[in-house]
PDB file of C-alpha atoms in Angstrom:
ATOM      1  CA  MET A 169      25.601  37.831   4.595  1.00 55.00           C
ATOM      2  CA  ALA A 170      26.418  36.484   1.129  1.00 60.00           C
ATOM      3  CA  GLN A 171      29.776  35.228   2.378  1.00 58.00           C
ATOM      4  CA  LYS A 172      28.162  33.416   5.319  1.00 58.00           C
ATOM      5  CA  GLU A 173      25.574  31.855   3.039  1.00 55.00           C
ATOM      6  CA  GLN A 174      28.314  30.625   0.701  1.00 53.00           C
ATOM      7  CA  GLN A 175      30.224  29.162   3.644  1.00 54.00           C
ATOM      8  CA  ARG A 176      27.074  27.376   4.761  1.00 57.00           C
ATOM      9  CA  LEU A 177      26.544  25.935   1.295  1.00 54.00           C
ATOM     10  CA  ASP A 178      30.200  24.885   1.046  1.00 55.00           C
ATOM     11  CA  GLY A 179      29.976  23.229   4.459  1.00 58.00           C
ATOM     12  CA  GLY A 180      26.846  21.345   3.418  1.00 59.00           C
ATOM     13  CA  ALA A 181      28.516  20.162   0.219  1.00 65.00           C
ATOM     14  CA  ARG A 182      31.553  18.931   2.148  1.00 70.00           C
ATOM     15  CA  ALA A 183      29.363  17.111   4.640  1.00 60.00           C
ATOM     16  CA  GLU A 184      27.435  15.445   1.810  1.00 72.00           C
ATOM     17  CA  GLN A 185      30.658  14.445   0.077  1.00 71.00           C
ATOM     18  CA  GLU A 186      32.060  13.036   3.308  1.00 64.00           C
ATOM     19  CA  ALA A 187      28.862  11.049   3.914  1.00 60.00           C
ATOM     20  CA  GLU A 188      29.089   9.556   0.416  1.00 72.00           C
ATOM     21  CA  GLN A 189      32.742   8.628   0.942  1.00 67.00           C
ATOM     22  CA  LEU A 190      31.988   6.969   4.283  1.00 62.00           C
ATOM     23  CA  GLU A 191      29.071   5.072   2.791  1.00 68.00           C
ATOM     24  CA  THR A 192      31.359   3.798   0.034  1.00 75.00           C
ATOM     25  CA  LEU A 193      33.886   2.762   2.664  1.00 67.00           C
ATOM     26  CA  GLY A 194      31.161   0.810   4.449  1.00 65.00           C
ATOM     27  CA  LYS A 195      30.347  -1.086   1.260  1.00 75.00           C
ATOM     28  CA  ILE A 196      34.030  -1.878   0.659  1.00 77.00           C
ATOM     29  CA  LEU A 197      34.409  -3.192   4.209  1.00 71.00           C
ATOM     30  CA  SER A 198      31.271  -5.282   3.789  1.00 74.00           C
ATOM     31  CA  GLN A 199      32.585  -6.851   0.583  1.00 81.00           C
ATOM     32  CA  ALA A 200      35.936  -7.554   2.241  1.00 76.00           C
ATOM     33  CA  GLY A 201      34.167  -9.363   5.077  1.00 75.00           C
ATOM     34  CA  THR A 202      32.235 -11.507   2.616  1.00 80.00           C
ATOM     35  CA  GLN A 203      35.431 -12.492   0.801  1.00 85.00           C
ATOM     36  CA  LEU A 204      37.102 -13.541   4.059  1.00 83.00           C
ATOM     37  CA  ARG A 205      34.382 -15.972   5.104  1.00 81.00           C
ATOM     38  CA  MET A 206      35.391 -18.826   2.792  1.00 84.00           C
ATOM     39  CA  PRO A 207      39.116 -19.058   3.688  1.00 88.00           C
ATOM     40  CA  LEU A 208      38.216 -18.731   7.363  1.00 86.00           C
ATOM     41  CA  GLY A 209      35.776 -21.608   6.970  1.00 85.00           C
ATOM     42  CA  ASN A 210      38.558 -23.681   5.422  1.00 90.00           C
ATOM     43  CA  ILE A 211      40.811 -22.979   8.408  1.00 90.00           C
ATOM     44  CA  THR A 212      38.195 -24.063  10.931  1.00 88.00           C
ATOM     45  CA  SER A 213      37.434 -27.224   8.941  1.00 90.00           C
ATOM     46  CA  ALA A 214      41.140 -28.087   8.846  1.00 92.00           C
ATOM     47  CA  LEU A 215      41.442 -27.528  12.611  1.00 90.00           C
ATOM     48  CA  ALA A 216      38.544 -29.917  13.253  1.00 91.00           C
ATOM     49  CA  ARG A 217      40.343 -32.601  11.202  1.00 93.00           C
ATOM     50  CA  LEU A 218      43.818 -32.021  12.626  1.00 93.00           C
ATOM     51  CA  ALA A 219      42.691 -31.704  16.255  1.00 94.00           C
ATOM     52  CA  PRO A 220      39.345 -33.469  16.738  1.00 94.00           C
ATOM     53  CA  MET A 221      37.692 -33.144  20.118  1.00 93.00           C
ATOM     54  CA  GLU A 222      38.424 -36.741  21.141  1.00 94.00           C
ATOM     55  CA  ARG A 223      42.160 -36.195  20.642  1.00 95.00           C
ATOM     56  CA  ARG A 224      42.054 -32.866  22.431  1.00 95.00           C
ATOM     57  CA  GLU A 225      40.362 -34.484  25.422  1.00 94.00           C
ATOM     58  CA  GLU A 226      43.211 -37.013  25.631  1.00 95.00           C
ATOM     59  CA  ASP A 227      46.097 -34.583  24.990  1.00 96.00           C
ATOM     60  CA  PRO A 228      46.133 -31.374  27.123  1.00 95.00           C
ATOM     61  CA  ALA A 229      49.048 -29.905  25.150  1.00 96.00           C
ATOM     62  CA  LEU A 230      47.197 -30.346  21.859  1.00 96.00           C
ATOM     63  CA  ASP A 231      44.062 -28.930  23.450  1.00 96.00           C
ATOM     64  CA  ALA A 232      45.942 -25.811  24.572  1.00 95.00           C
ATOM     65  CA  LEU A 233      47.331 -25.201  21.077  1.00 95.00           C
ATOM     66  CA  ALA A 234      43.961 -25.855  19.455  1.00 95.00           C
ATOM     67  CA  ALA A 235      42.334 -23.448  21.919  1.00 95.00           C
ATOM     68  CA  LEU A 236      44.619 -20.646  20.711  1.00 94.00           C
ATOM     69  CA  VAL A 237      43.628 -21.383  17.117  1.00 94.00           C
ATOM     70  CA  GLU A 238      39.944 -21.558  18.095  1.00 93.00           C
ATOM     71  CA  GLN A 239      40.161 -18.159  19.776  1.00 94.00           C
ATOM     72  CA  SER A 240      41.966 -16.667  16.785  1.00 93.00           C
ATOM     73  CA  CYS A 241      39.297 -18.044  14.446  1.00 92.00           C
ATOM     74  CA  CYS A 242      36.584 -16.585  16.661  1.00 92.00           C
ATOM     75  CA  ARG A 243      38.281 -13.194  16.613  1.00 90.00           C
ATOM     76  CA  LEU A 244      38.548 -13.352  12.843  1.00 89.00           C
ATOM     77  CA  MET A 245      34.915 -14.423  12.454  1.00 90.00           C
ATOM     78  CA  ARG A 246      33.814 -11.603  14.765  1.00 88.00           C
ATOM     79  CA  LEU A 247      35.816  -9.161  12.654  1.00 86.00           C
ATOM     80  CA  VAL A 248      34.343 -10.620   9.465  1.00 86.00           C
ATOM     81  CA  GLY A 249      30.839 -10.216  10.898  1.00 84.00           C
ATOM     82  CA  ASN A 250      31.456  -6.579  11.774  1.00 82.00           C
ATOM     83  CA  LEU A 251      32.970  -5.891   8.354  1.00 82.00           C
ATOM     84  CA  THR A 252      30.046  -7.570   6.626  1.00 82.00           C
ATOM     85  CA  ASP A 253      27.596  -5.475   8.629  1.00 80.00           C
ATOM     86  CA  ALA A 254      29.500  -2.211   8.106  1.00 74.00           C
ATOM     87  CA  ALA A 255      27.237  -1.139   5.240  1.00 74.00           C
ATOM     88  CA  THR A 256      24.170  -1.451   7.476  1.00 75.00           C
ATOM     89  CA  LEU A 257      25.430   1.464   9.583  1.00 72.00           C
ATOM     90  CA  TRP A 258      23.983   3.757   6.916  1.00 70.00           C
ATOM     91  CA  GLU A 259      20.555   2.173   6.986  1.00 74.00           C
ATOM     92  CA  ASP A 260      17.938   3.892   9.097  1.00 78.00           C
ATOM     93  CA  GLY A 261      14.929   1.620   8.690  1.00 86.00           C
ATOM     94  CA  PRO A 262      13.364  -0.446  11.476  1.00 93.00           C
ATOM     95  CA  LEU A 263      14.461  -3.980  12.285  1.00 93.00           C
ATOM     96  CA  PRO A 264      11.897  -6.814  12.198  1.00 94.00           C
ATOM     97  CA  LEU A 265      10.470  -7.105  15.715  1.00 95.00           C
ATOM     98  CA  CYS A 266       8.404  -9.563  17.692  1.00 96.00           C
ATOM     99  CA  ASP A 267       7.112  -9.700  21.258  1.00 97.00           C
ATOM    100  CA  ASP A 268       9.768 -11.442  23.338  1.00 96.00           C
ATOM    101  CA  ASP A 269      10.753 -11.758  26.994  1.00 97.00           C
ATOM    102  CA  LEU A 270      13.645  -9.359  27.438  1.00 97.00           C
ATOM    103  CA  VAL A 271      14.276 -10.490  31.019  1.00 97.00           C
ATOM    104  CA  ALA A 272      14.697 -14.133  30.008  1.00 97.00           C
ATOM    105  CA  LEU A 273      16.912 -13.161  27.065  1.00 97.00           C
ATOM    106  CA  CYS A 274      19.258 -11.051  29.199  1.00 97.00           C
ATOM    107  CA  ARG A 275      19.359 -13.623  31.992  1.00 97.00           C
ATOM    108  CA  GLU A 276      20.341 -16.330  29.483  1.00 97.00           C
ATOM    109  CA  VAL A 277      23.109 -14.209  27.927  1.00 97.00           C
ATOM    110  CA  CYS A 278      24.511 -13.353  31.369  1.00 97.00           C
ATOM    111  CA  TRP A 279      24.473 -17.023  32.321  1.00 96.00           C
ATOM    112  CA  GLN A 280      26.428 -17.863  29.151  1.00 95.00           C
ATOM    113  CA  VAL A 281      28.999 -15.129  29.816  1.00 97.00           C
ATOM    114  CA  GLU A 282      29.384 -15.755  33.550  1.00 96.00           C
ATOM    115  CA  THR A 283      32.139 -18.375  33.171  1.00 95.00           C
ATOM    116  CA  ILE A 284      34.239 -16.015  31.059  1.00 96.00           C
ATOM    117  CA  ALA A 285      33.834 -13.255  33.643  1.00 97.00           C
ATOM    118  CA  GLU A 286      34.907 -15.626  36.405  1.00 97.00           C
ATOM    119  CA  MET A 287      37.995 -16.625  34.408  1.00 96.00           C
ATOM    120  CA  ARG A 288      38.920 -12.952  34.308  1.00 96.00           C
ATOM    121  CA  GLY A 289      38.419 -12.646  38.070  1.00 97.00           C
ATOM    122  CA  LEU A 290      35.236 -10.578  37.741  1.00 98.00           C
ATOM    123  CA  ARG A 291      31.771 -10.805  39.220  1.00 98.00           C
ATOM    124  CA  LEU A 292      28.900 -10.638  36.714  1.00 98.00           C
ATOM    125  CA  GLN A 293      25.489  -9.793  38.145  1.00 97.00           C
ATOM    126  CA  PHE A 294      22.061  -9.517  36.487  1.00 97.00           C
ATOM    127  CA  VAL A 295      19.744  -7.039  38.218  1.00 95.00           C
ATOM    128  CA  CYS A 296      16.013  -6.921  37.476  1.00 94.00           C
ATOM    129  CA  GLY A 297      12.934  -6.618  39.647  1.00 90.00           C
ATOM    130  CA  GLU A 298      10.717  -8.439  37.157  1.00 93.00           C
ATOM    131  CA  GLU A 299      10.520 -12.136  36.340  1.00 94.00           C
ATOM    132  CA  GLN A 300       9.250 -11.405  32.836  1.00 95.00           C
ATOM    133  CA  HIS A 301       8.830  -8.421  30.546  1.00 96.00           C
ATOM    134  CA  LEU A 302       7.405  -8.842  27.045  1.00 96.00           C
ATOM    135  CA  VAL A 303       8.470  -6.115  24.636  1.00 97.00           C
ATOM    136  CA  ALA A 304       8.868  -5.719  20.871  1.00 97.00           C
ATOM    137  CA  ILE A 305      12.498  -6.568  20.061  1.00 97.00           C
ATOM    138  CA  ASN A 306      14.686  -8.318  17.543  1.00 95.00           C
ATOM    139  CA  GLY A 307      16.057 -11.002  19.847  1.00 95.00           C
ATOM    140  CA  GLU A 308      19.143 -11.856  17.792  1.00 93.00           C
ATOM    141  CA  ALA A 309      20.128  -8.199  17.507  1.00 94.00           C
ATOM    142  CA  ILE A 310      19.618  -7.525  21.219  1.00 97.00           C
ATOM    143  CA  GLU A 311      21.694 -10.594  22.116  1.00 96.00           C
ATOM    144  CA  ARG A 312      24.481  -9.321  19.893  1.00 94.00           C
ATOM    145  CA  LEU A 313      24.298  -5.849  21.404  1.00 96.00           C
ATOM    146  CA  LEU A 314      24.428  -7.239  24.945  1.00 98.00           C
ATOM    147  CA  ARG A 315      27.347  -9.554  24.186  1.00 96.00           C
ATOM    148  CA  ASN A 316      29.218  -6.639  22.627  1.00 94.00           C
ATOM    149  CA  LEU A 317      28.683  -4.429  25.673  1.00 97.00           C
ATOM    150  CA  LEU A 318      29.656  -7.265  28.014  1.00 97.00           C
ATOM    151  CA  SER A 319      32.804  -7.927  25.996  1.00 95.00           C
ATOM    152  CA  ASN A 320      33.868  -4.299  26.386  1.00 93.00           C
ATOM    153  CA  ALA A 321      33.010  -4.262  30.088  1.00 96.00           C
ATOM    154  CA  ILE A 322      34.951  -7.452  30.822  1.00 96.00           C
ATOM    155  CA  LYS A 323      37.877  -6.393  28.655  1.00 93.00           C
ATOM    156  CA  PHE A 324      38.383  -3.050  30.396  1.00 94.00           C
ATOM    157  CA  THR A 325      37.618  -4.041  33.996  1.00 96.00           C
ATOM    158  CA  PRO A 326      40.571  -5.190  36.130  1.00 95.00           C
ATOM    159  CA  ARG A 327      40.526  -8.404  38.140  1.00 96.00           C
ATOM    160  CA  GLY A 328      38.423  -8.106  41.269  1.00 97.00           C
ATOM    161  CA  GLY A 329      35.955  -5.739  39.606  1.00 97.00           C
ATOM    162  CA  GLU A 330      32.262  -6.087  38.873  1.00 98.00           C
ATOM    163  CA  VAL A 331      30.044  -5.992  35.799  1.00 98.00           C
ATOM    164  CA  ARG A 332      26.289  -5.509  36.201  1.00 98.00           C
ATOM    165  CA  VAL A 333      23.480  -5.895  33.684  1.00 98.00           C
ATOM    166  CA  GLY A 334      20.063  -4.490  34.467  1.00 97.00           C
ATOM    167  CA  ILE A 335      16.619  -3.735  33.089  1.00 97.00           C
ATOM    168  CA  THR A 336      14.647  -0.726  34.267  1.00 95.00           C
ATOM    169  CA  SER A 337      11.043  -0.209  33.180  1.00 92.00           C
ATOM    170  CA  GLY A 338       8.574   2.586  33.778  1.00 85.00           C
ATOM    171  CA  GLY A 339       6.745   4.966  31.496  1.00 85.00           C
ATOM    172  CA  GLU A 340       6.929   4.675  27.732  1.00 93.00           C
ATOM    173  CA  MET A 341      10.607   3.676  27.532  1.00 95.00           C
ATOM    174  CA  LEU A 342      12.516   0.634  28.748  1.00 96.00           C
ATOM    175  CA  GLU A 343      16.203   0.666  29.690  1.00 97.00           C
ATOM    176  CA  LEU A 344      18.728  -2.136  29.294  1.00 98.00           C
ATOM    177  CA  TRP A 345      22.048  -1.131  30.820  1.00 98.00           C
ATOM    178  CA  VAL A 346      25.529  -2.555  31.348  1.00 98.00           C
ATOM    179  CA  GLU A 347      27.867  -0.968  33.867  1.00 98.00           C
ATOM    180  CA  ASP A 348      31.335  -1.846  35.081  1.00 97.00           C
ATOM    181  CA  THR A 349      33.992  -0.790  37.578  1.00 97.00           C
ATOM    182  CA  GLY A 350      36.640  -0.555  34.880  1.00 95.00           C
ATOM    183  CA  CYS A 351      39.115   2.046  33.699  1.00 93.00           C
ATOM    184  CA  GLY A 352      36.456   4.418  32.370  1.00 93.00           C
ATOM    185  CA  ILE A 353      36.461   6.654  29.306  1.00 90.00           C
ATOM    186  CA  ALA A 354      37.997  10.108  28.965  1.00 88.00           C
ATOM    187  CA  PRO A 355      35.292  12.846  28.964  1.00 89.00           C
ATOM    188  CA  GLU A 356      36.414  14.294  25.633  1.00 87.00           C
ATOM    189  CA  LEU A 357      35.751  10.948  23.897  1.00 86.00           C
ATOM    190  CA  LEU A 358      32.178  10.480  25.078  1.00 87.00           C
ATOM    191  CA  PRO A 359      30.406  12.870  22.635  1.00 86.00           C
ATOM    192  CA  THR A 360      31.710  10.967  19.589  1.00 84.00           C
ATOM    193  CA  LEU A 361      31.914   7.473  21.071  1.00 85.00           C
ATOM    194  CA  PHE A 362      29.384   6.011  18.623  1.00 83.00           C
ATOM    195  CA  ASP A 363      30.662   7.760  15.481  1.00 77.00           C
ATOM    196  CA  ARG A 364      31.183   5.629  12.390  1.00 59.00           C
ATOM    197  CA  TYR A 365      34.706   5.290  10.954  1.00 53.00           C
ATOM    198  CA  ARG A 366      35.690   8.786  12.064  1.00 52.00           C
ATOM    199  CA  HIS A 367      38.366   8.021  14.634  1.00 50.00           C
ATOM    200  CA  PHE A 368      40.804   5.453  13.287  1.00 49.00           C
ATOM    201  CA  ASP A 369      43.485   6.958  15.523  1.00 50.00           C
ATOM    202  CA  ARG A 370      41.391   5.851  18.524  1.00 49.00           C
ATOM    203  CA  MET A 371      40.846   2.229  17.493  1.00 48.00           C
ATOM    204  CA  ASP A 372      41.767  -0.297  20.150  1.00 53.00           C
ATOM    205  CA  PRO A 373      45.149  -1.994  19.711  1.00 49.00           C
ATOM    206  CA  PRO A 374      45.179  -5.612  18.485  1.00 52.00           C
ATOM    207  CA  PRO A 375      43.397  -7.882  19.142  1.00 51.00           C
ATOM    208  CA  HIS A 376      40.586  -5.501  20.097  1.00 55.00           C
ATOM    209  CA  GLY A 377      39.201  -4.891  16.616  1.00 60.00           C
ATOM    210  CA  LEU A 378      38.230  -1.969  14.406  1.00 64.00           C
ATOM    211  CA  GLY A 379      35.949  -0.149  16.801  1.00 73.00           C
ATOM    212  CA  LEU A 380      32.784  -0.975  14.843  1.00 80.00           C
ATOM    213  CA  GLY A 381      31.051  -2.639  17.796  1.00 86.00           C
ATOM    214  CA  LEU A 382      29.544   0.469  19.379  1.00 90.00           C
ATOM    215  CA  PRO A 383      28.348   1.974  16.071  1.00 89.00           C
ATOM    216  CA  LEU A 384      26.657  -1.356  15.330  1.00 90.00           C
ATOM    217  CA  CYS A 385      25.035  -1.237  18.767  1.00 93.00           C
ATOM    218  CA  GLN A 386      23.775   2.237  17.942  1.00 92.00           C
ATOM    219  CA  ARG A 387      22.322   0.925  14.669  1.00 92.00           C
ATOM    220  CA  ILE A 388      20.537  -1.853  16.590  1.00 94.00           C
ATOM    221  CA  ALA A 389      19.115   0.741  18.977  1.00 96.00           C
ATOM    222  CA  ALA A 390      17.883   2.900  16.087  1.00 94.00           C
ATOM    223  CA  GLY A 391      16.344  -0.162  14.449  1.00 95.00           C
ATOM    224  CA  HIS A 392      14.203  -0.551  17.573  1.00 96.00           C
ATOM    225  CA  GLY A 393      13.195   3.112  17.566  1.00 96.00           C
ATOM    226  CA  GLY A 394      15.507   3.647  20.524  1.00 96.00           C
ATOM    227  CA  THR A 395      18.819   5.245  21.480  1.00 95.00           C
ATOM    228  CA  MET A 396      22.203   4.354  22.969  1.00 95.00           C
ATOM    229  CA  ASP A 397      24.229   6.526  25.316  1.00 94.00           C
ATOM    230  CA  ALA A 398      27.175   6.201  27.655  1.00 95.00           C
ATOM    231  CA  THR A 399      28.302   7.800  30.897  1.00 95.00           C
ATOM    232  CA  SER A 400      31.716   7.261  32.391  1.00 95.00           C
ATOM    233  CA  ALA A 401      34.319   8.486  34.835  1.00 93.00           C
ATOM    234  CA  PRO A 402      38.022   7.617  34.407  1.00 92.00           C
ATOM    235  CA  GLY A 403      39.148   5.188  37.067  1.00 91.00           C
ATOM    236  CA  VAL A 404      35.573   4.603  38.267  1.00 94.00           C
ATOM    237  CA  GLY A 405      33.775   2.793  35.443  1.00 96.00           C
ATOM    238  CA  SER A 406      31.294   3.138  32.608  1.00 96.00           C
ATOM    239  CA  ARG A 407      27.609   2.621  31.990  1.00 97.00           C
ATOM    240  CA  PHE A 408      26.060   1.995  28.575  1.00 98.00           C
ATOM    241  CA  THR A 409      22.291   2.301  28.272  1.00 97.00           C
ATOM    242  CA  LEU A 410      19.924   1.141  25.548  1.00 97.00           C
ATOM    243  CA  ARG A 411      16.558   2.898  25.656  1.00 97.00           C
ATOM    244  CA  LEU A 412      13.763   1.441  23.572  1.00 96.00           C
ATOM    245  CA  PRO A 413       9.987   1.867  23.401  1.00 97.00           C
ATOM    246  CA  ASP A 414       8.145  -0.322  25.900  1.00 96.00           C
ATOM    247  CA  ARG A 415       5.553  -1.583  23.438  1.00 96.00           C
ATOM    248  CA  ARG A 416       4.332  -4.739  21.740  1.00 95.00           C
ATOM    249  CA  VAL A 417       3.610  -5.465  18.091  1.00 92.00           C
ATOM    250  CA  GLY A 418       1.361  -8.510  18.411  1.00 90.00           C
ATOM    251  CA  VAL A 419       3.834 -10.822  16.644  1.00 86.00           C
ATOM    252  CA  SER A 420       5.130 -13.682  18.765  1.00 82.00           C
ATOM    253  CA  ARG A 421       7.866 -15.037  16.489  1.00 73.00           C
ATOM    254  CA  LEU A 422      10.016 -13.804  13.620  1.00 66.00           C
ATOM    255  CA  ARG A 423      10.473 -15.844  10.490  1.00 58.00           C
ATOM    256  CA  ASP A 424      13.778 -17.731  10.570  1.00 58.00           C
ATOM    257  CA  SER A 425      16.100 -16.305   7.914  1.00 51.00           C
ATOM    258  CA  GLY A 426      17.999 -19.601   7.697  1.00 46.00           C
ATOM    259  CA  ALA A 427      21.331 -17.759   7.830  1.00 50.00           C
ATOM    260  CA  ASP A 428      23.997 -18.532  10.406  1.00 59.00           C
ATOM    261  CA  ARG A 429      25.869 -15.296  11.016  1.00 64.00           C
ATOM    262  CA  TYR A 430      28.179 -17.057  13.485  1.00 66.00           C
ATOM    263  CA  GLY A 431      29.548 -19.618  11.019  1.00 66.00           C
ATOM    264  CA  GLY A 432      28.870 -22.537  13.345  1.00 74.00           C
ATOM    265  CA  PHE A 433      30.826 -20.975  16.224  1.00 82.00           C
ATOM    266  CA  ASN A 434      29.438 -20.642  19.734  1.00 88.00           C
ATOM    267  CA  PRO A 435      27.967 -17.093  19.671  1.00 90.00           C
ATOM    268  CA  THR A 436      29.182 -16.259  23.195  1.00 93.00           C
ATOM    269  CA  LEU A 437      32.756 -17.440  22.569  1.00 93.00           C
ATOM    270  CA  LEU A 438      32.756 -15.587  19.255  1.00 92.00           C
ATOM    271  CA  GLU A 439      31.371 -12.235  20.411  1.00 92.00           C
ATOM    272  CA  LEU A 440      33.555 -12.237  23.564  1.00 94.00           C
ATOM    273  CA  SER A 441      36.704 -13.504  21.843  1.00 93.00           C
ATOM    274  CA  ASP A 442      38.521 -10.210  22.534  1.00 91.00           C
ATOM    275  CA  ALA A 443      37.734 -10.408  26.252  1.00 93.00           C
ATOM    276  CA  ALA A 444      37.893 -14.125  27.045  1.00 94.00           C
ATOM    277  CA  PRO A 445      41.142 -15.872  28.100  1.00 94.00           C
ATOM    278  CA  PRO A 446      42.448 -18.708  25.865  1.00 93.00           C
ATOM    279  CA  GLU A 447      41.331 -21.232  28.498  1.00 94.00           C
ATOM    280  CA  ALA A 448      37.712 -20.533  27.539  1.00 95.00           C
ATOM    281  CA  TYR A 449      38.391 -22.260  24.201  1.00 95.00           C
ATOM    282  CA  ARG A 450      39.572 -25.545  25.727  1.00 94.00           C
ATOM    283  CA  CYS A 451      37.463 -28.476  24.594  1.00 90.00           C
ATOM    284  CA  ARG A 452      35.612 -28.738  27.916  1.00 85.00           C
ATOM    285  CA  TYR A 453      34.118 -25.270  27.392  1.00 80.00           C
ATOM    286  CA  MET A 454      33.372 -25.494  23.671  1.00 72.00           C
ATOM    287  CA  ASP A 455      29.831 -26.793  24.130  1.00 63.00           C
TER     288      ASP A 455
END
């Protein structure tokens, strides 16, 4: 019994030490992201001077080259945003919420992403039996979560496939789900899919990022008092579901923080930069 108790204590100490190390890693990543923002801003400013929109509209070859740079800058800014937010993965407090129309928010995001899906030869469909549903959410965070899930769905679904977004209400919880007909996820990966920093050997190859997107989605879910889960079958597709309390807080609008987390970039083109084709960054799509 004494030996088992000592093993339990040793295991607890190791877990605590590991948690402290991972928290420190999160802070380092966050600081790295902050340091990268300024040089990235300089690059985008230089691009705007070297290839202004009026010249790009007149010169297709210049527009094509500038589009590649635009996409690369969006990928870098998305990475910087995830690095900056890495430290928040260890926070467990609630996000600021207000009563907002989740149906309208999701419909708008799907409309913004639809062109990118079509460029990839996919059908994007929004499914909801309600015209409106007011619920306590952080709109900016939910938009980011949905764009992240759509980026993954589009990225891993072959041409000719389908991506569906839906809202299901009933009872005390509300579900926002994204499903695809993509390659699916191996069963052994599902239990730890949302783990933080624990599976560097499973990170997507370039340019698909550090794998922080799903842990950040999980943090957004927790900040709403909700949960995230995933179901999948290899070769059939995947479904990611956000469950959050179907409640209201009596606040109709959040105070504007004044911060622009997207650095002036189009949020849709930034968050889907890993999934979108370079054509999406041509000048005619930049608005």
